[in-house]
Amino acid sequence: MKLLSNMTIKEYVALRKEEIKSLVAGLERKPCIAIVQVNEDAGSCAYVRGKLKDADELGIKADLIKLPLETTQEELLKVIDTLNQDDIHDGFIVQMPLPKGIDEEAIKLAVDPKKDVDGFHPLSSLVPCTPKGIINYLHFEKIPMQGKNAVVIGRSNIVGKPMAKLLLKENMNVTILHSKTTQEDMAFYIAHADVIVVAIGKAGFLDNRFTYKKDAVIVDVGISRTDDGLKGDALAGLPVGLQTPVPGGVGLATRLALYENLLEIYGVNK
Ligand code: GUN
């Protein structure tokens, strides 16, 4: 496929970051986000570090509220209530996953949709960050979508389902595949897909067992820690038109979308 930009996703993110940085520099008041972290897992710590680094680079104020692992749901709800009501933070996120014993859905519902930078609340007008980052990147690359076949592998509330909805909005023919899809059907849909978004957290799941359209676009959301380092859900170097790398791919676009959402809440669109 002839890509118009010839840019990697990392370069795209760097470019957009410069635009956002200039936009923020022109604002009278600095936008401010709070990041609530209750877990200690390596993945979440890496995500949070990345988010804090981005905020710093963009000129956005970010407060990390780190709570002990033993925090109860009731205690977390109190913190959320305070953040919902304060005049300091334009928005906030609660880093997922949460420790056992805390109901993630209850937490997502407790965040005031007006401050829900993640876009997880059903009444939020914002698009969740990972699908938003992906669709913005596909637009940037001018990937043809209308009438084309999209396959979303994974049906999570954070990625798979909202991603499928966004691709449908682009007039794509969307199929969601998941853990109960047969191997035969999986191979069939993948072979016919123009855009494949894979988000199942299984290192190297998409490999040379499958056949792909030569111009297919693979967007790899997975990131798994293996003995061989961080790996995506797709084996690197598949014979397709475009494949996003891991690490240094979708994760960067997700972090960018977080601040695009914050600026939407702030009242400046992009
Ligand atoms: N954990 C993994 N991705 C995300 C995300 O986009 N937002 C939050 N809050 N937690 C996450």
PDB file of C-alpha atoms and ligand atoms in Angstrom:
ATOM      1  CA  MET A   1       0.000   0.000   0.000  1.00  0.00           C
ATOM      2  CA  LYS A   2       1.304   3.458  -0.837  1.00  0.00           C
ATOM      3  CA  LEU A   3       1.124   5.374   2.395  1.00  0.00           C
ATOM      4  CA  LEU A   4       0.911   9.105   2.034  1.00  0.00           C
ATOM      5  CA  SER A   5       2.789  10.073   5.158  1.00  0.00           C
ATOM      6  CA  ASN A   6       5.600   7.499   5.224  1.00  0.00           C
ATOM      7  CA  MET A   7       5.732   8.210   8.938  1.00  0.00           C
ATOM      8  CA  THR A   8       5.861   5.732  11.769  1.00  0.00           C
ATOM      9  CA  ILE A   9       3.229   5.938  14.500  1.00  0.00           C
ATOM     10  CA  LYS A  10       5.983   7.242  16.789  1.00  0.00           C
ATOM     11  CA  GLU A  11       6.766  10.089  14.391  1.00  0.00           C
ATOM     12  CA  TYR A  12       3.052  10.848  14.035  1.00  0.00           C
ATOM     13  CA  VAL A  13       2.708  11.091  17.829  1.00  0.00           C
ATOM     14  CA  ALA A  14       5.775  13.343  18.056  1.00  0.00           C
ATOM     15  CA  LEU A  15       4.274  15.659  15.423  1.00  0.00           C
ATOM     16  CA  ARG A  16       0.887  15.877  17.162  1.00  0.00           C
ATOM     17  CA  LYS A  17       2.617  16.434  20.495  1.00  0.00           C
ATOM     18  CA  GLU A  18       4.309  19.548  19.093  1.00  0.00           C
ATOM     19  CA  GLU A  19       0.910  20.868  17.957  1.00  0.00           C
ATOM     20  CA  ILE A  20      -0.645  20.224  21.362  1.00  0.00           C
ATOM     21  CA  LYS A  21       2.343  21.757  23.116  1.00  0.00           C
ATOM     22  CA  SER A  22       1.930  25.026  21.200  1.00  0.00           C
ATOM     23  CA  LEU A  23      -1.795  25.009  21.857  1.00  0.00           C
ATOM     24  CA  VAL A  24      -1.239  24.540  25.606  1.00  0.00           C
ATOM     25  CA  ALA A  25       1.480  27.219  25.652  1.00  0.00           C
ATOM     26  CA  GLY A  26      -1.107  29.712  24.412  1.00  0.00           C
ATOM     27  CA  LEU A  27      -3.600  28.981  27.217  1.00  0.00           C
ATOM     28  CA  GLU A  28      -3.959  31.377  30.122  1.00  0.00           C
ATOM     29  CA  ARG A  29      -4.432  28.590  32.669  1.00  0.00           C
ATOM     30  CA  LYS A  30      -2.541  25.300  32.526  1.00  0.00           C
ATOM     31  CA  PRO A  31      -4.841  22.279  32.070  1.00  0.00           C
ATOM     32  CA  CYS A  32      -4.601  19.935  35.047  1.00  0.00           C
ATOM     33  CA  ILE A  33      -5.169  16.195  35.299  1.00  0.00           C
ATOM     34  CA  ALA A  34      -5.129  13.781  38.234  1.00  0.00           C
ATOM     35  CA  ILE A  35      -4.022  10.180  37.793  1.00  0.00           C
ATOM     36  CA  VAL A  36      -5.212   7.794  40.485  1.00  0.00           C
ATOM     37  CA  GLN A  37      -3.151   4.637  40.769  1.00  0.00           C
ATOM     38  CA  VAL A  38      -4.087   1.849  43.155  1.00  0.00           C
ATOM     39  CA  ASN A  39      -2.140  -1.015  41.635  1.00  0.00           C
ATOM     40  CA  GLU A  40       1.561  -1.730  41.521  1.00  0.00           C
ATOM     41  CA  ASP A  41       1.856  -3.960  38.464  1.00  0.00           C
ATOM     42  CA  ALA A  42       4.735  -3.260  36.123  1.00  0.00           C
ATOM     43  CA  GLY A  43       2.459  -2.536  33.161  1.00  0.00           C
ATOM     44  CA  SER A  44       0.450   0.094  35.021  1.00  0.00           C
ATOM     45  CA  CYS A  45       3.567   1.695  36.490  1.00  0.00           C
ATOM     46  CA  ALA A  46       5.030   1.983  32.985  1.00  0.00           C
ATOM     47  CA  TYR A  47       1.783   3.475  31.627  1.00  0.00           C
ATOM     48  CA  VAL A  48       1.584   6.001  34.468  1.00  0.00           C
ATOM     49  CA  ARG A  49       5.230   6.996  34.084  1.00  0.00           C
ATOM     50  CA  GLY A  50       4.601   7.542  30.384  1.00  0.00           C
ATOM     51  CA  LYS A  51       1.512   9.638  31.055  1.00  0.00           C
ATOM     52  CA  LEU A  52       3.386  11.834  33.558  1.00  0.00           C
ATOM     53  CA  LYS A  53       6.261  12.287  31.102  1.00  0.00           C
ATOM     54  CA  ASP A  54       3.852  13.287  28.322  1.00  0.00           C
ATOM     55  CA  ALA A  55       2.094  15.795  30.591  1.00  0.00           C
ATOM     56  CA  ASP A  56       5.429  17.348  31.465  1.00  0.00           C
ATOM     57  CA  GLU A  57       6.423  17.621  27.801  1.00  0.00           C
ATOM     58  CA  LEU A  58       3.073  19.130  26.849  1.00  0.00           C
ATOM     59  CA  GLY A  59       3.030  21.726  29.624  1.00  0.00           C
ATOM     60  CA  ILE A  60       0.074  20.074  31.333  1.00  0.00           C
ATOM     61  CA  LYS A  61      -0.038  19.819  35.114  1.00  0.00           C
ATOM     62  CA  ALA A  62      -0.448  16.234  36.317  1.00  0.00           C
ATOM     63  CA  ASP A  63      -0.982  15.094  39.908  1.00  0.00           C
ATOM     64  CA  LEU A  64      -0.327  11.448  40.681  1.00  0.00           C
ATOM     65  CA  ILE A  65      -2.508  10.184  43.518  1.00  0.00           C
ATOM     66  CA  LYS A  66      -0.969   6.869  44.525  1.00  0.00           C
ATOM     67  CA  LEU A  67      -3.093   4.818  46.900  1.00  0.00           C
ATOM     68  CA  PRO A  68      -2.000   1.728  48.841  1.00  0.00           C
ATOM     69  CA  LEU A  69      -2.838  -1.709  47.443  1.00  0.00           C
ATOM     70  CA  GLU A  70      -5.141  -2.346  50.422  1.00  0.00           C
ATOM     71  CA  THR A  71      -7.408   0.593  49.471  1.00  0.00           C
ATOM     72  CA  THR A  72     -11.050  -0.447  49.675  1.00  0.00           C
ATOM     73  CA  GLN A  73     -13.698   0.351  47.094  1.00  0.00           C
ATOM     74  CA  GLU A  74     -15.335   2.723  49.570  1.00  0.00           C
ATOM     75  CA  GLU A  75     -12.076   4.623  50.095  1.00  0.00           C
ATOM     76  CA  LEU A  76     -11.474   4.853  46.358  1.00  0.00           C
ATOM     77  CA  LEU A  77     -15.026   6.108  45.818  1.00  0.00           C
ATOM     78  CA  LYS A  78     -14.334   8.879  48.358  1.00  0.00           C
ATOM     79  CA  VAL A  79     -11.225   9.970  46.440  1.00  0.00           C
ATOM     80  CA  ILE A  80     -13.249   9.960  43.222  1.00  0.00           C
ATOM     81  CA  ASP A  81     -15.984  12.010  44.855  1.00  0.00           C
ATOM     82  CA  THR A  82     -13.438  14.631  45.931  1.00  0.00           C
ATOM     83  CA  LEU A  83     -11.944  14.759  42.422  1.00  0.00           C
ATOM     84  CA  ASN A  84     -15.408  15.010  40.871  1.00  0.00           C
ATOM     85  CA  GLN A  85     -16.057  18.124  42.928  1.00  0.00           C
ATOM     86  CA  ASP A  86     -12.745  19.970  43.054  1.00  0.00           C
ATOM     87  CA  ASP A  87     -12.007  23.031  40.931  1.00  0.00           C
ATOM     88  CA  ILE A  88      -8.359  22.130  40.498  1.00  0.00           C
ATOM     89  CA  HIS A  89      -8.450  19.222  38.073  1.00  0.00           C
ATOM     90  CA  ASP A  90     -10.081  19.542  34.669  1.00  0.00           C
ATOM     91  CA  GLY A  91     -10.299  15.777  34.561  1.00  0.00           C
ATOM     92  CA  PHE A  92      -8.879  12.591  36.020  1.00  0.00           C
ATOM     93  CA  ILE A  93      -8.383   8.900  35.378  1.00  0.00           C
ATOM     94  CA  VAL A  94      -8.273   5.851  37.581  1.00  0.00           C
ATOM     95  CA  GLN A  95      -5.581   3.540  36.208  1.00  0.00           C
ATOM     96  CA  MET A  96      -6.906   0.058  35.420  1.00  0.00           C
ATOM     97  CA  PRO A  97      -6.740  -2.782  36.309  1.00  0.00           C
ATOM     98  CA  LEU A  98      -7.780  -2.350  39.934  1.00  0.00           C
ATOM     99  CA  PRO A  99      -6.910  -4.753  42.760  1.00  0.00           C
ATOM    100  CA  LYS A 100      -9.255  -7.671  43.433  1.00  0.00           C
ATOM    101  CA  GLY A 101     -12.175  -6.635  45.592  1.00  0.00           C
ATOM    102  CA  ILE A 102     -12.747  -3.361  43.739  1.00  0.00           C
ATOM    103  CA  ASP A 103     -15.471  -3.441  41.114  1.00  0.00           C
ATOM    104  CA  GLU A 104     -14.042  -1.698  38.043  1.00  0.00           C
ATOM    105  CA  GLU A 105     -17.460  -1.053  36.536  1.00  0.00           C
ATOM    106  CA  ALA A 106     -18.641   0.679  39.747  1.00  0.00           C
ATOM    107  CA  ILE A 107     -15.520   2.847  39.666  1.00  0.00           C
ATOM    108  CA  LYS A 108     -16.016   3.804  36.020  1.00  0.00           C
ATOM    109  CA  LEU A 109     -19.609   4.784  36.794  1.00  0.00           C
ATOM    110  CA  ALA A 110     -18.547   6.878  39.801  1.00  0.00           C
ATOM    111  CA  VAL A 111     -16.407   9.238  37.706  1.00  0.00           C
ATOM    112  CA  ASP A 112     -18.362  12.350  36.724  1.00  0.00           C
ATOM    113  CA  PRO A 113     -18.746  12.125  32.914  1.00  0.00           C
ATOM    114  CA  LYS A 114     -17.696  15.793  32.739  1.00  0.00           C
ATOM    115  CA  LYS A 115     -14.291  14.853  34.202  1.00  0.00           C
ATOM    116  CA  ASP A 116     -13.938  11.410  32.635  1.00  0.00           C
ATOM    117  CA  VAL A 117     -10.789  11.814  30.520  1.00  0.00           C
ATOM    118  CA  ASP A 118     -10.756   8.079  29.766  1.00  0.00           C
ATOM    119  CA  GLY A 119     -14.216   8.260  28.229  1.00  0.00           C
ATOM    120  CA  PHE A 120     -15.195   5.087  30.102  1.00  0.00           C
ATOM    121  CA  HIS A 121     -18.508   6.349  31.534  1.00  0.00           C
ATOM    122  CA  PRO A 122     -21.511   5.421  29.365  1.00  0.00           C
ATOM    123  CA  LEU A 123     -22.617   9.075  29.450  1.00  0.00           C
ATOM    124  CA  SER A 124     -19.200  10.449  28.554  1.00  0.00           C
ATOM    125  CA  SER A 125     -19.108  12.382  25.296  1.00  0.00           C
ATOM    126  CA  LEU A 126     -15.449  11.410  24.867  1.00  0.00           C
ATOM    127  CA  VAL A 127     -14.043   8.434  23.000  1.00  0.00           C
ATOM    128  CA  PRO A 128     -11.876   6.011  25.052  1.00  0.00           C
ATOM    129  CA  CYS A 129      -8.197   6.787  24.505  1.00  0.00           C
ATOM    130  CA  THR A 130      -6.912   3.651  22.752  1.00  0.00           C
ATOM    131  CA  PRO A 131      -9.603   3.515  20.031  1.00  0.00           C
ATOM    132  CA  LYS A 132      -9.404   7.296  19.671  1.00  0.00           C
ATOM    133  CA  GLY A 133      -5.624   7.207  19.213  1.00  0.00           C
ATOM    134  CA  ILE A 134      -5.956   4.411  16.659  1.00  0.00           C
ATOM    135  CA  ILE A 135      -8.668   6.044  14.573  1.00  0.00           C
ATOM    136  CA  ASN A 136      -6.776   9.356  14.544  1.00  0.00           C
ATOM    137  CA  TYR A 137      -3.682   7.541  13.324  1.00  0.00           C
ATOM    138  CA  LEU A 138      -5.626   5.690  10.592  1.00  0.00           C
ATOM    139  CA  HIS A 139      -7.024   9.042   9.444  1.00  0.00           C
ATOM    140  CA  PHE A 140      -3.589  10.610   9.507  1.00  0.00           C
ATOM    141  CA  GLU A 141      -2.256   7.773   7.326  1.00  0.00           C
ATOM    142  CA  LYS A 142      -5.286   8.200   5.037  1.00  0.00           C
ATOM    143  CA  ILE A 143      -6.043   4.488   5.275  1.00  0.00           C
ATOM    144  CA  PRO A 144      -9.094   3.758   3.086  1.00  0.00           C
ATOM    145  CA  MET A 145     -11.911   2.654   5.380  1.00  0.00           C
ATOM    146  CA  GLN A 146     -15.293   3.182   3.727  1.00  0.00           C
ATOM    147  CA  GLY A 147     -16.754  -0.143   2.540  1.00  0.00           C
ATOM    148  CA  LYS A 148     -13.586  -2.031   3.543  1.00  0.00           C
ATOM    149  CA  ASN A 149     -13.350  -5.001   5.903  1.00  0.00           C
ATOM    150  CA  ALA A 150     -12.290  -4.464   9.513  1.00  0.00           C
ATOM    151  CA  VAL A 151     -11.580  -7.200  11.997  1.00  0.00           C
ATOM    152  CA  VAL A 152     -11.307  -6.428  15.692  1.00  0.00           C
ATOM    153  CA  ILE A 153      -9.811  -9.271  17.711  1.00  0.00           C
ATOM    154  CA  GLY A 154     -10.841  -8.949  21.362  1.00  0.00           C
ATOM    155  CA  ARG A 155     -14.077  -7.598  22.817  1.00  0.00           C
ATOM    156  CA  SER A 156     -13.039  -5.638  25.913  1.00  0.00           C
ATOM    157  CA  ASN A 157     -15.035  -2.619  27.030  1.00  0.00           C
ATOM    158  CA  ILE A 158     -11.908  -0.442  26.926  1.00  0.00           C
ATOM    159  CA  VAL A 159     -10.690  -1.355  23.431  1.00  0.00           C
ATOM    160  CA  GLY A 160     -12.536  -3.987  21.355  1.00  0.00           C
ATOM    161  CA  LYS A 161     -16.116  -2.782  21.644  1.00  0.00           C
ATOM    162  CA  PRO A 162     -15.508   0.985  21.300  1.00  0.00           C
ATOM    163  CA  MET A 163     -13.009   0.291  18.490  1.00  0.00           C
ATOM    164  CA  ALA A 164     -15.603  -1.699  16.540  1.00  0.00           C
ATOM    165  CA  LYS A 165     -18.101   1.138  16.983  1.00  0.00           C
ATOM    166  CA  LEU A 166     -15.638   3.731  15.652  1.00  0.00           C
ATOM    167  CA  LEU A 167     -14.735   1.602  12.635  1.00  0.00           C
ATOM    168  CA  LEU A 168     -18.431   1.156  11.915  1.00  0.00           C
ATOM    169  CA  LYS A 169     -18.790   4.928  12.008  1.00  0.00           C
ATOM    170  CA  GLU A 170     -16.164   4.995   9.233  1.00  0.00           C
ATOM    171  CA  ASN A 171     -18.550   2.799   7.211  1.00  0.00           C
ATOM    172  CA  MET A 172     -16.318  -0.273   7.473  1.00  0.00           C
ATOM    173  CA  ASN A 173     -17.727  -3.822   7.478  1.00  0.00           C
ATOM    174  CA  VAL A 174     -16.809  -4.728  11.038  1.00  0.00           C
ATOM    175  CA  THR A 175     -16.395  -8.204  12.533  1.00  0.00           C
ATOM    176  CA  ILE A 176     -15.439  -8.768  16.159  1.00  0.00           C
ATOM    177  CA  LEU A 177     -13.545 -12.005  16.815  1.00  0.00           C
ATOM    178  CA  HIS A 178     -12.899 -13.349  20.307  1.00  0.00           C
ATOM    179  CA  SER A 179     -11.894 -16.304  22.443  1.00  0.00           C
ATOM    180  CA  LYS A 180     -14.871 -18.376  21.296  1.00  0.00           C
ATOM    181  CA  THR A 181     -14.271 -17.812  17.563  1.00  0.00           C
ATOM    182  CA  THR A 182     -13.184 -21.033  15.853  1.00  0.00           C
ATOM    183  CA  GLN A 183      -9.713 -21.207  14.365  1.00  0.00           C
ATOM    184  CA  GLU A 184     -11.253 -21.753  10.935  1.00  0.00           C
ATOM    185  CA  ASP A 185     -13.401 -18.619  11.137  1.00  0.00           C
ATOM    186  CA  MET A 186     -10.496 -16.653  12.603  1.00  0.00           C
ATOM    187  CA  ALA A 187      -8.371 -17.580   9.550  1.00  0.00           C
ATOM    188  CA  PHE A 188     -11.222 -16.753   7.155  1.00  0.00           C
ATOM    189  CA  TYR A 189     -11.951 -13.277   8.518  1.00  0.00           C
ATOM    190  CA  ILE A 190      -8.272 -12.382   8.890  1.00  0.00           C
ATOM    191  CA  ALA A 191      -7.562 -13.419   5.284  1.00  0.00           C
ATOM    192  CA  HIS A 192     -10.255 -10.985   4.052  1.00  0.00           C
ATOM    193  CA  ALA A 193      -9.466  -8.076   6.361  1.00  0.00           C
ATOM    194  CA  ASP A 194      -8.211  -4.691   5.198  1.00  0.00           C
ATOM    195  CA  VAL A 195      -7.750  -3.413   8.753  1.00  0.00           C
ATOM    196  CA  ILE A 196      -7.034  -5.709  11.712  1.00  0.00           C
ATOM    197  CA  VAL A 197      -7.012  -4.349  15.265  1.00  0.00           C
ATOM    198  CA  VAL A 198      -5.728  -6.983  17.653  1.00  0.00           C
ATOM    199  CA  ALA A 199      -6.124  -6.519  21.405  1.00  0.00           C
ATOM    200  CA  ILE A 200      -6.038  -9.822  23.253  1.00  0.00           C
ATOM    201  CA  GLY A 201      -2.771  -9.730  25.192  1.00  0.00           C
ATOM    202  CA  LYS A 202      -1.327 -12.922  23.628  1.00  0.00           C
ATOM    203  CA  ALA A 203       2.214 -12.378  22.398  1.00  0.00           C
ATOM    204  CA  GLY A 204       2.633 -13.238  18.714  1.00  0.00           C
ATOM    205  CA  PHE A 205      -0.954 -14.448  18.271  1.00  0.00           C
ATOM    206  CA  LEU A 206      -1.058 -13.137  14.695  1.00  0.00           C
ATOM    207  CA  ASP A 207       1.732 -14.979  12.933  1.00  0.00           C
ATOM    208  CA  ASN A 208       2.512 -16.794   9.719  1.00  0.00           C
ATOM    209  CA  ARG A 209      -0.152 -19.447  10.370  1.00  0.00           C
ATOM    210  CA  PHE A 210      -2.567 -16.897   8.916  1.00  0.00           C
ATOM    211  CA  THR A 211      -2.683 -15.401   5.468  1.00  0.00           C
ATOM    212  CA  TYR A 212      -3.186 -11.666   5.067  1.00  0.00           C
ATOM    213  CA  LYS A 213      -4.123  -9.293   2.298  1.00  0.00           C
ATOM    214  CA  LYS A 214      -0.821  -7.824   1.158  1.00  0.00           C
ATOM    215  CA  ASP A 215      -2.106  -4.278   1.738  1.00  0.00           C
ATOM    216  CA  ALA A 216      -3.689  -5.072   5.119  1.00  0.00           C
ATOM    217  CA  VAL A 217      -3.107  -2.752   8.066  1.00  0.00           C
ATOM    218  CA  ILE A 218      -2.415  -4.423  11.416  1.00  0.00           C
ATOM    219  CA  VAL A 219      -2.871  -2.266  14.493  1.00  0.00           C
ATOM    220  CA  ASP A 220      -1.297  -4.049  17.436  1.00  0.00           C
ATOM    221  CA  VAL A 221      -2.706  -3.065  20.828  1.00  0.00           C
ATOM    222  CA  GLY A 222      -1.244  -5.978  22.802  1.00  0.00           C
ATOM    223  CA  ILE A 223       1.778  -5.629  25.014  1.00  0.00           C
ATOM    224  CA  SER A 224       3.043  -8.672  26.891  1.00  0.00           C
ATOM    225  CA  ARG A 225       6.197  -9.114  28.903  1.00  0.00           C
ATOM    226  CA  THR A 226       8.048 -12.215  27.661  1.00  0.00           C
ATOM    227  CA  ASP A 227      11.517 -13.650  28.310  1.00  0.00           C
ATOM    228  CA  ASP A 228      12.372 -12.066  25.005  1.00  0.00           C
ATOM    229  CA  GLY A 229      11.202  -8.561  26.044  1.00  0.00           C
ATOM    230  CA  LEU A 230       7.938  -6.696  25.384  1.00  0.00           C
ATOM    231  CA  LYS A 231       5.926  -8.258  22.577  1.00  0.00           C
ATOM    232  CA  GLY A 232       2.753  -7.338  20.753  1.00  0.00           C
ATOM    233  CA  ASP A 233      -0.156  -9.560  19.769  1.00  0.00           C
ATOM    234  CA  ALA A 234       1.292  -9.755  16.256  1.00  0.00           C
ATOM    235  CA  LEU A 235       4.655 -11.200  15.302  1.00  0.00           C
ATOM    236  CA  ALA A 236       6.876  -8.409  13.992  1.00  0.00           C
ATOM    237  CA  GLY A 237       7.392  -8.197  10.233  1.00  0.00           C
ATOM    238  CA  LEU A 238       4.200  -9.825   8.929  1.00  0.00           C
ATOM    239  CA  PRO A 239       3.694  -9.589   5.141  1.00  0.00           C
ATOM    240  CA  VAL A 240       1.182  -6.704   5.185  1.00  0.00           C
ATOM    241  CA  GLY A 241       1.054  -3.073   4.060  1.00  0.00           C
ATOM    242  CA  LEU A 242       1.435  -1.509   7.496  1.00  0.00           C
ATOM    243  CA  GLN A 243       1.945  -2.936  10.977  1.00  0.00           C
ATOM    244  CA  THR A 244       2.289  -0.857  14.136  1.00  0.00           C
ATOM    245  CA  PRO A 245       5.270  -1.876  16.305  1.00  0.00           C
ATOM    246  CA  VAL A 246       5.301  -2.896  19.969  1.00  0.00           C
ATOM    247  CA  PRO A 247       6.612  -1.210  22.014  1.00  0.00           C
ATOM    248  CA  GLY A 248       6.548   2.323  20.598  1.00  0.00           C
ATOM    249  CA  GLY A 249       3.247   1.988  18.753  1.00  0.00           C
ATOM    250  CA  VAL A 250      -0.364   2.194  19.868  1.00  0.00           C
ATOM    251  CA  GLY A 251       0.639   2.887  23.491  1.00  0.00           C
ATOM    252  CA  LEU A 252       2.055   6.261  22.450  1.00  0.00           C
ATOM    253  CA  ALA A 253      -1.096   7.140  20.490  1.00  0.00           C
ATOM    254  CA  THR A 254      -3.235   6.157  23.498  1.00  0.00           C
ATOM    255  CA  ARG A 255      -1.276   8.479  25.781  1.00  0.00           C
ATOM    256  CA  LEU A 256      -1.638  11.283  23.257  1.00  0.00           C
ATOM    257  CA  ALA A 257      -5.407  10.736  23.048  1.00  0.00           C
ATOM    258  CA  LEU A 258      -5.616  11.100  26.830  1.00  0.00           C
ATOM    259  CA  TYR A 259      -4.405  14.687  26.568  1.00  0.00           C
ATOM    260  CA  GLU A 260      -6.566  15.351  23.503  1.00  0.00           C
ATOM    261  CA  ASN A 261      -9.524  14.300  25.660  1.00  0.00           C
ATOM    262  CA  LEU A 262      -8.336  16.500  28.541  1.00  0.00           C
ATOM    263  CA  LEU A 263      -8.194  19.483  26.202  1.00  0.00           C
ATOM    264  CA  GLU A 264     -11.698  18.712  24.977  1.00  0.00           C
ATOM    265  CA  ILE A 265     -12.886  18.834  28.588  1.00  0.00           C
ATOM    266  CA  TYR A 266     -10.904  22.032  29.125  1.00  0.00           C
ATOM    267  CA  GLY A 267     -12.821  23.528  26.224  1.00  0.00           C
ATOM    268  CA  VAL A 268     -10.202  23.855  23.524  1.00  0.00           C
ATOM    269  CA  ASN A 269     -10.846  21.275  20.915  1.00  0.00           C
ATOM    270  CA  LYS A 270      -7.434  20.159  19.733  1.00  0.00           C
TER     271      LYS A 270
HETATM  272  N1  GUN B   1      -5.110   0.565  31.690  1.00  0.00           N
HETATM  273  C1  GUN B   1      -4.724   0.226  30.429  1.00  0.00           C
HETATM  274  N2  GUN B   1      -5.134   1.155  29.543  1.00  0.00           N
HETATM  275  C2  GUN B   1      -5.783   2.100  30.265  1.00  0.00           C
HETATM  276  C3  GUN B   1      -6.421   3.320  29.914  1.00  0.00           C
HETATM  277  O1  GUN B   1      -6.493   3.732  28.748  1.00  0.00           O
HETATM  278  N3  GUN B   1      -6.964   4.010  30.954  1.00  0.00           N
HETATM  279  C4  GUN B   1      -6.924   3.573  32.242  1.00  0.00           C
HETATM  280  N4  GUN B   1      -7.509   4.306  33.187  1.00  0.00           N
HETATM  281  N5  GUN B   1      -6.348   2.443  32.592  1.00  0.00           N
HETATM  282  C5  GUN B   1      -5.770   1.725  31.618  1.00  0.00           C
END
